[in-house]
Each structure stands twice: as C-alpha cells, then as structure tokens.
Short mmCIF file of C-alpha atoms in Angstrom, two decimals:
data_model
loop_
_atom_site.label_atom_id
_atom_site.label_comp_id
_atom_site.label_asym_id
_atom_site.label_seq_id
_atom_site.Cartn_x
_atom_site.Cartn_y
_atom_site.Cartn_z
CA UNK A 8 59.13 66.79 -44.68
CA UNK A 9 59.53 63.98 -46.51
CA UNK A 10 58.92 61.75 -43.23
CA UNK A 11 56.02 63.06 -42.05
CA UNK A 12 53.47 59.97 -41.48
CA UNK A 13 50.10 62.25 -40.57
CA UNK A 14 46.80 62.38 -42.34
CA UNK A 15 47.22 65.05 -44.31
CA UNK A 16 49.19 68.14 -44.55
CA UNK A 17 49.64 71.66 -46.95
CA UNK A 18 50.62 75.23 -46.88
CA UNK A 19 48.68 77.95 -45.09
CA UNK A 20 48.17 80.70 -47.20
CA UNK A 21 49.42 82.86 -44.40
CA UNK A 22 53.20 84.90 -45.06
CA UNK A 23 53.45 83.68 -48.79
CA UNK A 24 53.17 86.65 -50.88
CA UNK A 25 51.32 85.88 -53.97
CA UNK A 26 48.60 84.80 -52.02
CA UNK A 27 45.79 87.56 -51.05
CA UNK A 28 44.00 85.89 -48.42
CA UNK A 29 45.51 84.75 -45.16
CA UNK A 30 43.78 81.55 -43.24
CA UNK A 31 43.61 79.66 -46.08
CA UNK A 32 45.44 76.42 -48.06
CA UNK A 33 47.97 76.35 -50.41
CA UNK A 34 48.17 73.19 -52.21
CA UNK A 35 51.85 73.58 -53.72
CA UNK A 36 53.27 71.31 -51.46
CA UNK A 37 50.80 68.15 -49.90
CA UNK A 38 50.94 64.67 -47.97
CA UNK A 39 48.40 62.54 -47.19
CA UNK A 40 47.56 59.20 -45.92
CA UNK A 41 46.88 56.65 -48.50
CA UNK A 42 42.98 55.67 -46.91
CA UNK A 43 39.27 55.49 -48.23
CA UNK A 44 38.84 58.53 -46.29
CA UNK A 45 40.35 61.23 -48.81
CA UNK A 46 39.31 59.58 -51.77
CA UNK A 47 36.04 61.98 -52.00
CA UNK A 48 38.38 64.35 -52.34
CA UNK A 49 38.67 63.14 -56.08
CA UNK A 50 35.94 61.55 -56.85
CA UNK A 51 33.75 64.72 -55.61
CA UNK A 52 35.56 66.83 -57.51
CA UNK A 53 33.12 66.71 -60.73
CA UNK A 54 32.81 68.60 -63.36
CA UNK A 55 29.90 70.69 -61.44
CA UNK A 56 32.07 71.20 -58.86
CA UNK A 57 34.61 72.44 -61.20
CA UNK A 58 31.87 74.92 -62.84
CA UNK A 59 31.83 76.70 -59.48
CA UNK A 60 35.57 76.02 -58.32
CA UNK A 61 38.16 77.77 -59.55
CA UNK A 62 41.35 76.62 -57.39
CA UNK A 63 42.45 73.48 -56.04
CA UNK A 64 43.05 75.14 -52.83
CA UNK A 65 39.73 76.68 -52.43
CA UNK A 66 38.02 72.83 -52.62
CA UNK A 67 40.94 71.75 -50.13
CA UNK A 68 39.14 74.24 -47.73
CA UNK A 69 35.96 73.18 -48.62
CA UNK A 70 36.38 69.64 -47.60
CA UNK A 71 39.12 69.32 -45.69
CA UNK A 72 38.77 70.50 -42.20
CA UNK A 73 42.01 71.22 -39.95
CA UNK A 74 44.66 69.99 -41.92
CA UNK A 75 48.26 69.94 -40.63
CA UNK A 76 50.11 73.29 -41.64
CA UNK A 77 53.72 72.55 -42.62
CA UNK A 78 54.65 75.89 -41.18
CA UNK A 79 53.55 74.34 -37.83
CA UNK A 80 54.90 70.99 -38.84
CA UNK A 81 57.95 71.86 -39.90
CA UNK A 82 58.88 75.52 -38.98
CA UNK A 83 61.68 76.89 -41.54
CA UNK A 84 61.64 73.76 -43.81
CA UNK A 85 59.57 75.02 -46.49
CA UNK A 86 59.59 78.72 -47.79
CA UNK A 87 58.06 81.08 -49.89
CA UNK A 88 61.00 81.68 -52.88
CA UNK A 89 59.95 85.80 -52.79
CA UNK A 90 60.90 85.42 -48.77
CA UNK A 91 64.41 84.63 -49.77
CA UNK A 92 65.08 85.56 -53.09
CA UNK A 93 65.06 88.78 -54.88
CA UNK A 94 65.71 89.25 -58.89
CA UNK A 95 67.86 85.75 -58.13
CA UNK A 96 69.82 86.91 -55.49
CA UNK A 97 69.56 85.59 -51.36
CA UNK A 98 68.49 88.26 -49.25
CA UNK A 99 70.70 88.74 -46.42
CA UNK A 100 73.76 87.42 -48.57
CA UNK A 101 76.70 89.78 -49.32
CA UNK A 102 78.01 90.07 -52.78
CA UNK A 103 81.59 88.47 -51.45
CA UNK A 104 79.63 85.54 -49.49
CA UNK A 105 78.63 84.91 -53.13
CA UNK A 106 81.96 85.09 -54.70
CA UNK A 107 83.27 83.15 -52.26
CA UNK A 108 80.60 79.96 -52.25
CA UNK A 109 80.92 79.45 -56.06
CA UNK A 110 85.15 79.25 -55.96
#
C-alpha cells in the first residue's frame, strides 16, 4: 500500500459491513498524487457544499470519477476489522493457536 504511485486511490464501500450502500467510496484509507488537479477537491468543498454534504465519502463520489479501489489494488492488504475480528478475537483462530502465539 504504502508504494502505490497512482492518482488516487480509496475503499469501495462494497464487503465492509458498517457501510449500507455497496458501489460507493470509503474514505478511511486514501492516496493521491500531489497535482493541481485534486486540489478542487478542497477548495470546493465550501461551507455550501457542506450544508448539503454530510460525508466525506459522499463528495469523493461526487467529484471523483473512477478512482483506484484498493481491494482491486491490493487484494487482501487492507480489511474490514468486523471481517476478522469478533468481540477481539480472530475468526478462524483456535483458542490453543492463541495460547500458543503469546508464549
């Protein structure tokens, strides 16, 4: 992740369960280019834009049109905590696999 060198990439909205739509952006975790051309981004973002928007991912999709998906960019890097973890504990770990990684 941390050497990715495209325009700009975020989360799709799609298999992270507190979101309710699929299709969309999650802005948790973003890169972008250091140009001009996202600036807008910003400097658009006034506050009568903020009267009508409500989430920083909603004005993502608003102005920024196919964005890089780090689910497509980098399958299995970044993932959803509630995929893996339940009430603190890894799904698909065994009480003893625990036991035995913290001795």
């Amino acid at each position: 992740v941390a050497s990715y060198r495209g325009p700009f990439a975020l989360l799709a909205t799609d298999g992270i369960a507190c979101e309710l739509a699929q299709g969309g952006y999650n802005s948790s975790v973003m890169a972008w280019e250091a140009s001009a051309f996202y600036r807008p981004i910003y400097t658009r973002l006034s506050p009568a834009a903020l009267k009508y928007v409500h989430r920083f991912d909603h004005w993502l999709e608003m102005n920024v049109a196919g964005a890089e998906l780090w689910q497509q960019v980098a399958p299995g890097r970044i993932l959803d905590y509630t995929t893996g973890f339940r009430g603190g504990v890894c799904l698909g770990c065994s009480a003893k696999e625990d036991v035995d990684d913290n001795e």
